[in-house]
Amino acid sequence: MLHGLPLRLFRNPRFTGAGLSITVLFFALSGVVFLSSQIYQFVLGYSPLAAGVRALPSAAALAGAIVVAAGLVVAFRAFRPARVTAEVPASVPASVPAEVPAEARVLEAARG
């Protein structure tokens, strides 16, 4: 048995298209990184160390994007809305009216 993706997944055109587009994107990204280091060294005359230092901001931007994406996933998982229930806590006295949402008040005012 082969380990990895089952080949039957590639029958789905959406999966195949997504896989191909990601592959092309990574080839393009690799080409940009390679060519930019060549430009830094051979066109602008920087040493390999200086070229690497000048490539750090783009690496930091990529790492920043990954950190932001991971943070959004964590925030979504941590702060997803709780299940809404119609139960009133026992600590709320019966004389306190239920809060009416602002949208309902606006609709009531518009009706009459």
mmCIF file of N, CA and C in Angstrom:
data_model
loop_
_atom_site.group_PDB
_atom_site.id
_atom_site.type_symbol
_atom_site.label_atom_id
_atom_site.label_comp_id
_atom_site.label_asym_id
_atom_site.label_seq_id
_atom_site.Cartn_x
_atom_site.Cartn_y
_atom_site.Cartn_z
ATOM 1 N N MET A 1 0.838 -1.192 0.000
ATOM 2 C CA MET A 1 0.000 0.000 0.000
ATOM 3 C C MET A 1 0.875 1.246 0.000
ATOM 4 N N LEU A 2 0.490 2.203 -0.806
ATOM 5 C CA LEU A 2 1.212 3.474 -0.859
ATOM 6 C C LEU A 2 0.800 4.351 0.314
ATOM 7 N N HIS A 3 1.756 5.035 0.860
ATOM 8 C CA HIS A 3 1.458 5.980 1.931
ATOM 9 C C HIS A 3 1.390 7.368 1.329
ATOM 10 N N GLY A 4 0.414 8.134 1.741
ATOM 11 C CA GLY A 4 0.245 9.477 1.217
ATOM 12 C C GLY A 4 -1.190 9.666 0.744
ATOM 13 N N LEU A 5 -1.348 10.530 -0.247
ATOM 14 C CA LEU A 5 -2.677 10.812 -0.766
ATOM 15 C C LEU A 5 -3.181 9.688 -1.655
ATOM 16 N N PRO A 6 -4.440 9.296 -1.488
ATOM 17 C CA PRO A 6 -5.004 8.341 -2.432
ATOM 18 C C PRO A 6 -5.202 9.024 -3.790
ATOM 19 N N LEU A 7 -4.849 8.336 -4.848
ATOM 20 C CA LEU A 7 -4.925 8.933 -6.181
ATOM 21 C C LEU A 7 -6.355 9.205 -6.618
ATOM 22 N N ARG A 8 -7.338 8.564 -6.006
ATOM 23 C CA ARG A 8 -8.727 8.795 -6.391
ATOM 24 C C ARG A 8 -9.167 10.224 -6.079
ATOM 25 N N LEU A 9 -8.453 10.904 -5.168
ATOM 26 C CA LEU A 9 -8.795 12.300 -4.864
ATOM 27 C C LEU A 9 -8.614 13.201 -6.080
ATOM 28 N N PHE A 10 -7.708 12.809 -6.982
ATOM 29 C CA PHE A 10 -7.430 13.650 -8.142
ATOM 30 C C PHE A 10 -8.508 13.529 -9.218
ATOM 31 N N ARG A 11 -9.517 12.694 -8.993
ATOM 32 C CA ARG A 11 -10.667 12.664 -9.902
ATOM 33 C C ARG A 11 -11.540 13.898 -9.734
ATOM 34 N N ASN A 12 -11.475 14.502 -8.563
ATOM 35 C CA ASN A 12 -12.237 15.715 -8.293
ATOM 36 C C ASN A 12 -11.501 16.897 -8.935
ATOM 37 N N PRO A 13 -12.128 17.597 -9.898
ATOM 38 C CA PRO A 13 -11.421 18.686 -10.577
ATOM 39 C C PRO A 13 -11.063 19.854 -9.658
ATOM 40 N N ARG A 14 -11.847 20.083 -8.636
ATOM 41 C CA ARG A 14 -11.527 21.180 -7.706
ATOM 42 C C ARG A 14 -10.258 20.858 -6.918
ATOM 43 N N PHE A 15 -10.160 19.622 -6.463
ATOM 44 C CA PHE A 15 -8.962 19.204 -5.717
ATOM 45 C C PHE A 15 -7.733 19.274 -6.612
ATOM 46 N N THR A 16 -7.870 18.786 -7.838
ATOM 47 C CA THR A 16 -6.745 18.809 -8.780
ATOM 48 C C THR A 16 -6.333 20.238 -9.100
ATOM 49 N N GLY A 17 -7.315 21.103 -9.350
ATOM 50 C CA GLY A 17 -7.002 22.507 -9.644
ATOM 51 C C GLY A 17 -6.330 23.210 -8.485
ATOM 52 N N ALA A 18 -6.818 22.941 -7.267
ATOM 53 C CA ALA A 18 -6.202 23.561 -6.091
ATOM 54 C C ALA A 18 -4.773 23.069 -5.912
ATOM 55 N N GLY A 19 -4.566 21.769 -6.101
ATOM 56 C CA GLY A 19 -3.213 21.221 -5.968
ATOM 57 C C GLY A 19 -2.260 21.784 -7.002
ATOM 58 N N LEU A 20 -2.735 21.895 -8.245
ATOM 59 C CA LEU A 20 -1.885 22.461 -9.301
ATOM 60 C C LEU A 20 -1.570 23.930 -9.048
ATOM 61 N N SER A 21 -2.563 24.686 -8.609
ATOM 62 C CA SER A 21 -2.311 26.109 -8.372
ATOM 63 C C SER A 21 -1.330 26.321 -7.228
ATOM 64 N N ILE A 22 -1.419 25.511 -6.169
ATOM 65 C CA ILE A 22 -0.467 25.631 -5.066
ATOM 66 C C ILE A 22 0.934 25.239 -5.522
ATOM 67 N N THR A 23 1.023 24.204 -6.365
ATOM 68 C CA THR A 23 2.325 23.784 -6.886
ATOM 69 C C THR A 23 2.968 24.889 -7.705
ATOM 70 N N VAL A 24 2.190 25.501 -8.593
ATOM 71 C CA VAL A 24 2.714 26.599 -9.414
ATOM 72 C C VAL A 24 3.126 27.770 -8.532
ATOM 73 N N LEU A 25 2.323 28.051 -7.502
ATOM 74 C CA LEU A 25 2.644 29.154 -6.602
ATOM 75 C C LEU A 25 3.966 28.926 -5.878
ATOM 76 N N PHE A 26 4.215 27.712 -5.407
ATOM 77 C CA PHE A 26 5.463 27.436 -4.711
ATOM 78 C C PHE A 26 6.662 27.448 -5.647
ATOM 79 N N PHE A 27 6.470 26.989 -6.905
ATOM 80 C CA PHE A 27 7.558 27.106 -7.879
ATOM 81 C C PHE A 27 7.885 28.583 -8.130
ATOM 82 N N ALA A 28 6.860 29.412 -8.258
ATOM 83 C CA ALA A 28 7.078 30.841 -8.481
ATOM 84 C C ALA A 28 7.775 31.483 -7.285
ATOM 85 N N LEU A 29 7.343 31.131 -6.084
ATOM 86 C CA LEU A 29 7.973 31.679 -4.881
ATOM 87 C C LEU A 29 9.435 31.265 -4.781
ATOM 88 N N SER A 30 9.715 30.007 -5.096
ATOM 89 C CA SER A 30 11.107 29.540 -5.068
ATOM 90 C C SER A 30 11.945 30.286 -6.100
ATOM 91 N N GLY A 31 11.376 30.522 -7.267
ATOM 92 C CA GLY A 31 12.092 31.271 -8.298
ATOM 93 C C GLY A 31 12.388 32.698 -7.879
ATOM 94 N N VAL A 32 11.428 33.335 -7.238
ATOM 95 C CA VAL A 32 11.631 34.716 -6.783
ATOM 96 C C VAL A 32 12.726 34.777 -5.726
ATOM 97 N N VAL A 33 12.703 33.847 -4.785
ATOM 98 C CA VAL A 33 13.728 33.841 -3.739
ATOM 99 C C VAL A 33 15.106 33.602 -4.346
ATOM 100 N N PHE A 34 15.205 32.647 -5.267
ATOM 101 C CA PHE A 34 16.484 32.361 -5.908
ATOM 102 C C PHE A 34 16.976 33.555 -6.719
ATOM 103 N N LEU A 35 16.111 34.116 -7.552
ATOM 104 C CA LEU A 35 16.543 35.233 -8.402
ATOM 105 C C LEU A 35 16.868 36.487 -7.594
ATOM 106 N N SER A 36 16.125 36.731 -6.516
ATOM 107 C CA SER A 36 16.438 37.923 -5.721
ATOM 108 C C SER A 36 17.807 37.791 -5.059
ATOM 109 N N SER A 37 18.164 36.585 -4.615
ATOM 110 C CA SER A 37 19.505 36.422 -4.037
ATOM 111 C C SER A 37 20.581 36.603 -5.104
ATOM 112 N N GLN A 38 20.314 36.154 -6.328
ATOM 113 C CA GLN A 38 21.268 36.352 -7.420
ATOM 114 C C GLN A 38 21.412 37.836 -7.761
ATOM 115 N N ILE A 39 20.299 38.554 -7.769
ATOM 116 C CA ILE A 39 20.347 39.993 -8.062
ATOM 117 C C ILE A 39 21.132 40.723 -6.981
ATOM 118 N N TYR A 40 20.860 40.386 -5.711
ATOM 119 C CA TYR A 40 21.591 41.031 -4.619
ATOM 120 C C TYR A 40 23.096 40.817 -4.760
ATOM 121 N N GLN A 41 23.501 39.612 -5.126
ATOM 122 C CA GLN A 41 24.930 39.303 -5.155
ATOM 123 C C GLN A 41 25.608 39.761 -6.434
ATOM 124 N N PHE A 42 25.047 39.429 -7.595
ATOM 125 C CA PHE A 42 25.774 39.654 -8.838
ATOM 126 C C PHE A 42 25.464 40.981 -9.504
ATOM 127 N N VAL A 43 24.273 41.521 -9.312
ATOM 128 C CA VAL A 43 23.946 42.803 -9.931
ATOM 129 C C VAL A 43 24.292 43.949 -8.996
ATOM 130 N N LEU A 44 23.884 43.828 -7.738
ATOM 131 C CA LEU A 44 24.131 44.910 -6.781
ATOM 132 C C LEU A 44 25.461 44.779 -6.056
ATOM 133 N N GLY A 45 26.122 43.619 -6.147
ATOM 134 C CA GLY A 45 27.458 43.453 -5.612
ATOM 135 C C GLY A 45 27.550 43.175 -4.132
ATOM 136 N N TYR A 46 26.479 42.710 -3.499
ATOM 137 C CA TYR A 46 26.530 42.389 -2.078
ATOM 138 C C TYR A 46 27.182 41.029 -1.859
ATOM 139 N N SER A 47 27.753 40.844 -0.676
ATOM 140 C CA SER A 47 28.296 39.534 -0.299
ATOM 141 C C SER A 47 27.123 38.599 0.006
ATOM 142 N N PRO A 48 27.383 37.287 0.087
ATOM 143 C CA PRO A 48 26.281 36.373 0.422
ATOM 144 C C PRO A 48 25.618 36.698 1.763
ATOM 145 N N LEU A 49 26.420 37.106 2.752
ATOM 146 C CA LEU A 49 25.848 37.468 4.048
ATOM 147 C C LEU A 49 24.969 38.715 3.928
ATOM 148 N N ALA A 50 25.455 39.724 3.207
ATOM 149 C CA ALA A 50 24.683 40.958 3.037
ATOM 150 C C ALA A 50 23.398 40.689 2.249
ATOM 151 N N ALA A 51 23.468 39.797 1.265
ATOM 152 C CA ALA A 51 22.267 39.446 0.506
ATOM 153 C C ALA A 51 21.257 38.741 1.403
ATOM 154 N N GLY A 52 21.750 37.864 2.283
ATOM 155 C CA GLY A 52 20.853 37.185 3.218
ATOM 156 C C GLY A 52 20.199 38.136 4.192
ATOM 157 N N VAL A 53 20.962 39.128 4.657
ATOM 158 C CA VAL A 53 20.401 40.122 5.577
ATOM 159 C C VAL A 53 19.325 40.935 4.875
ATOM 160 N N ARG A 54 19.541 41.258 3.611
ATOM 161 C CA ARG A 54 18.553 42.027 2.862
ATOM 162 C C ARG A 54 17.309 41.204 2.518
ATOM 163 N N ALA A 55 17.414 39.885 2.569
ATOM 164 C CA ALA A 55 16.249 39.019 2.325
ATOM 165 C C ALA A 55 15.447 38.768 3.600
ATOM 166 N N LEU A 56 15.958 39.159 4.751
ATOM 167 C CA LEU A 56 15.256 38.911 6.011
ATOM 168 C C LEU A 56 13.882 39.575 6.105
ATOM 169 N N PRO A 57 13.689 40.818 5.627
ATOM 170 C CA PRO A 57 12.338 41.406 5.743
ATOM 171 C C PRO A 57 11.262 40.583 5.033
ATOM 172 N N SER A 58 11.578 40.019 3.869
ATOM 173 C CA SER A 58 10.569 39.206 3.197
ATOM 174 C C SER A 58 10.308 37.920 3.970
ATOM 175 N N ALA A 59 11.334 37.345 4.590
ATOM 176 C CA ALA A 59 11.137 36.155 5.418
ATOM 177 C C ALA A 59 10.309 36.502 6.654
ATOM 178 N N ALA A 60 10.539 37.665 7.228
ATOM 179 C CA ALA A 60 9.766 38.092 8.394
ATOM 180 C C ALA A 60 8.304 38.335 8.014
ATOM 181 N N ALA A 61 8.081 38.878 6.814
ATOM 182 C CA ALA A 61 6.705 39.095 6.364
ATOM 183 C C ALA A 61 5.987 37.767 6.187
ATOM 184 N N LEU A 62 6.657 36.777 5.632
ATOM 185 C CA LEU A 62 6.050 35.460 5.463
ATOM 186 C C LEU A 62 5.775 34.825 6.819
ATOM 187 N N ALA A 63 6.739 34.920 7.735
ATOM 188 C CA ALA A 63 6.537 34.369 9.076
ATOM 189 C C ALA A 63 5.418 35.108 9.784
ATOM 190 N N GLY A 64 5.342 36.415 9.568
ATOM 191 C CA GLY A 64 4.262 37.206 10.167
ATOM 192 C C GLY A 64 2.902 36.770 9.659
ATOM 193 N N ALA A 65 2.809 36.467 8.372
ATOM 194 C CA ALA A 65 1.538 36.006 7.813
ATOM 195 C C ALA A 65 1.144 34.662 8.408
ATOM 196 N N ILE A 66 2.115 33.795 8.625
ATOM 197 C CA ILE A 66 1.819 32.490 9.219
ATOM 198 C C ILE A 66 1.371 32.668 10.665
ATOM 199 N N VAL A 67 2.016 33.571 11.393
ATOM 200 C CA VAL A 67 1.640 33.819 12.789
ATOM 201 C C VAL A 67 0.236 34.415 12.860
ATOM 202 N N VAL A 68 -0.078 35.333 11.956
ATOM 203 C CA VAL A 68 -1.407 35.932 11.943
ATOM 204 C C VAL A 68 -2.470 34.873 11.645
ATOM 205 N N ALA A 69 -2.202 34.023 10.661
ATOM 206 C CA ALA A 69 -3.162 32.961 10.326
ATOM 207 C C ALA A 69 -3.360 32.019 11.508
ATOM 208 N N ALA A 70 -2.274 31.646 12.170
ATOM 209 C CA ALA A 70 -2.392 30.766 13.331
ATOM 210 C C ALA A 70 -3.154 31.460 14.461
ATOM 211 N N GLY A 71 -2.910 32.745 14.650
ATOM 212 C CA GLY A 71 -3.627 33.503 15.672
ATOM 213 C C GLY A 71 -5.117 33.582 15.394
ATOM 214 N N LEU A 72 -5.477 33.743 14.111
ATOM 215 C CA LEU A 72 -6.895 33.776 13.764
ATOM 216 C C LEU A 72 -7.569 32.438 14.040
ATOM 217 N N VAL A 73 -6.868 31.359 13.767
ATOM 218 C CA VAL A 73 -7.433 30.032 14.044
ATOM 219 C C VAL A 73 -7.632 29.853 15.541
ATOM 220 N N VAL A 74 -6.631 30.235 16.332
ATOM 221 C CA VAL A 74 -6.745 30.101 17.790
ATOM 222 C C VAL A 74 -7.872 30.982 18.318
ATOM 223 N N ALA A 75 -7.972 32.210 17.822
ATOM 224 C CA ALA A 75 -9.024 33.117 18.282
ATOM 225 C C ALA A 75 -10.402 32.579 17.921
ATOM 226 N N PHE A 76 -10.538 32.032 16.725
ATOM 227 C CA PHE A 76 -11.826 31.478 16.324
ATOM 228 C C PHE A 76 -12.214 30.311 17.222
ATOM 229 N N ARG A 77 -11.242 29.454 17.510
ATOM 230 C CA ARG A 77 -11.534 28.292 18.346
ATOM 231 C C ARG A 77 -11.837 28.713 19.788
ATOM 232 N N ALA A 78 -11.169 29.745 20.273
ATOM 233 C CA ALA A 78 -11.336 30.143 21.675
ATOM 234 C C ALA A 78 -12.588 30.984 21.898
ATOM 235 N N PHE A 79 -12.935 31.835 20.929
ATOM 236 C CA PHE A 79 -14.018 32.795 21.141
ATOM 237 C C PHE A 79 -15.240 32.523 20.291
ATOM 238 N N ARG A 80 -15.422 31.299 19.848
ATOM 239 C CA ARG A 80 -16.623 31.024 19.067
ATOM 240 C C ARG A 80 -17.839 31.230 19.952
ATOM 241 N N PRO A 81 -18.943 31.650 19.360
ATOM 242 C CA PRO A 81 -20.108 31.987 20.183
ATOM 243 C C PRO A 81 -20.634 30.777 20.957
ATOM 244 N N ALA A 82 -21.035 31.052 22.171
ATOM 245 C CA ALA A 82 -21.602 29.992 23.004
ATOM 246 C C ALA A 82 -23.027 29.700 22.538
ATOM 247 N N ARG A 83 -23.526 28.558 22.902
ATOM 248 C CA ARG A 83 -24.888 28.196 22.552
ATOM 249 C C ARG A 83 -25.851 29.123 23.278
ATOM 250 N N VAL A 84 -26.817 29.674 22.561
ATOM 251 C CA VAL A 84 -27.779 30.602 23.149
ATOM 252 C C VAL A 84 -28.926 29.796 23.741
ATOM 253 N N THR A 85 -29.221 30.085 24.987
ATOM 254 C CA THR A 85 -30.342 29.411 25.641
ATOM 255 C C THR A 85 -31.361 30.449 26.086
ATOM 256 N N ALA A 86 -32.586 30.017 26.262
ATOM 257 C CA ALA A 86 -33.660 30.917 26.674
ATOM 258 C C ALA A 86 -33.861 30.901 28.186
ATOM 259 N N GLU A 87 -32.977 30.258 28.907
ATOM 260 C CA GLU A 87 -33.121 30.178 30.354
ATOM 261 C C GLU A 87 -32.697 31.486 31.009
ATOM 262 N N VAL A 88 -33.453 31.896 32.010
ATOM 263 C CA VAL A 88 -33.120 33.093 32.776
ATOM 264 C C VAL A 88 -32.491 32.618 34.077
ATOM 265 N N PRO A 89 -31.333 33.177 34.425
ATOM 266 C CA PRO A 89 -30.700 32.751 35.669
ATOM 267 C C PRO A 89 -31.593 33.056 36.876
ATOM 268 N N ALA A 90 -31.486 32.245 37.903
ATOM 269 C CA ALA A 90 -32.302 32.420 39.111
ATOM 270 C C ALA A 90 -31.954 33.708 39.838
ATOM 271 N N SER A 91 -30.777 34.252 39.588
ATOM 272 C CA SER A 91 -30.360 35.471 40.287
ATOM 273 C C SER A 91 -31.051 36.720 39.744
ATOM 274 N N VAL A 92 -31.718 36.621 38.585
ATOM 275 C CA VAL A 92 -32.402 37.780 38.010
ATOM 276 C C VAL A 92 -33.831 37.807 38.544
ATOM 277 N N PRO A 93 -34.221 38.903 39.210
ATOM 278 C CA PRO A 93 -35.584 38.963 39.736
ATOM 279 C C PRO A 93 -36.611 39.030 38.605
ATOM 280 N N ALA A 94 -37.805 38.555 38.868
ATOM 281 C CA ALA A 94 -38.859 38.513 37.850
ATOM 282 C C ALA A 94 -39.314 39.911 37.451
ATOM 283 N N SER A 95 -39.095 40.920 38.306
ATOM 284 C CA SER A 95 -39.545 42.272 37.993
ATOM 285 C C SER A 95 -38.660 42.960 36.963
ATOM 286 N N VAL A 96 -37.481 42.409 36.675
ATOM 287 C CA VAL A 96 -36.577 43.011 35.696
ATOM 288 C C VAL A 96 -37.019 42.572 34.302
ATOM 289 N N PRO A 97 -37.389 43.520 33.434
ATOM 290 C CA PRO A 97 -37.837 43.125 32.098
ATOM 291 C C PRO A 97 -36.662 42.607 31.271
ATOM 292 N N ALA A 98 -36.952 41.725 30.351
ATOM 293 C CA ALA A 98 -35.912 41.213 29.453
ATOM 294 C C ALA A 98 -35.436 42.337 28.555
ATOM 295 N N GLU A 99 -34.170 42.345 28.281
ATOM 296 C CA GLU A 99 -33.613 43.400 27.442
ATOM 297 C C GLU A 99 -34.077 43.212 26.004
ATOM 298 N N VAL A 100 -34.550 44.284 25.410
ATOM 299 C CA VAL A 100 -35.018 44.238 24.029
ATOM 300 C C VAL A 100 -33.873 44.694 23.143
ATOM 301 N N PRO A 101 -33.534 43.918 22.100
ATOM 302 C CA PRO A 101 -32.458 44.334 21.211
ATOM 303 C C PRO A 101 -32.772 45.662 20.536
ATOM 304 N N ALA A 102 -31.740 46.403 20.207
ATOM 305 C CA ALA A 102 -31.905 47.721 19.598
ATOM 306 C C ALA A 102 -32.667 47.637 18.276
ATOM 307 N N GLU A 103 -32.474 46.569 17.514
ATOM 308 C CA GLU A 103 -33.148 46.430 16.228
ATOM 309 C C GLU A 103 -34.662 46.349 16.429
ATOM 310 N N ALA A 104 -35.085 45.625 17.481
ATOM 311 C CA ALA A 104 -36.524 45.493 17.756
ATOM 312 C C ALA A 104 -37.120 46.837 18.152
ATOM 313 N N ARG A 105 -36.392 47.620 18.933
ATOM 314 C CA ARG A 105 -36.891 48.945 19.328
ATOM 315 C C ARG A 105 -37.030 49.848 18.113
ATOM 316 N N VAL A 106 -36.091 49.774 17.183
ATOM 317 C CA VAL A 106 -36.155 50.606 15.978
ATOM 318 C C VAL A 106 -37.355 50.195 15.123
ATOM 319 N N LEU A 107 -37.589 48.887 15.001
ATOM 320 C CA LEU A 107 -38.727 48.409 14.214
ATOM 321 C C LEU A 107 -40.058 48.824 14.847
ATOM 322 N N GLU A 108 -40.146 48.734 16.189
ATOM 323 C CA GLU A 108 -41.366 49.155 16.867
ATOM 324 C C GLU A 108 -41.614 50.646 16.665
ATOM 325 N N ALA A 109 -40.562 51.454 16.734
ATOM 326 C CA ALA A 109 -40.713 52.894 16.551
ATOM 327 C C ALA A 109 -41.140 53.215 15.121
ATOM 328 N N ALA A 110 -40.654 52.443 14.157
ATOM 329 C CA ALA A 110 -40.998 52.698 12.762
ATOM 330 C C ALA A 110 -42.447 52.320 12.469
ATOM 331 N N ARG A 111 -42.962 51.326 13.180
ATOM 332 C CA ARG A 111 -44.332 50.878 12.929
ATOM 333 C C ARG A 111 -45.361 51.846 13.508
ATOM 334 N N GLY A 112 -45.038 52.490 14.559
ATOM 335 C CA GLY A 112 -46.110 53.333 15.058
ATOM 336 C C GLY A 112 -45.764 54.065 16.258
#
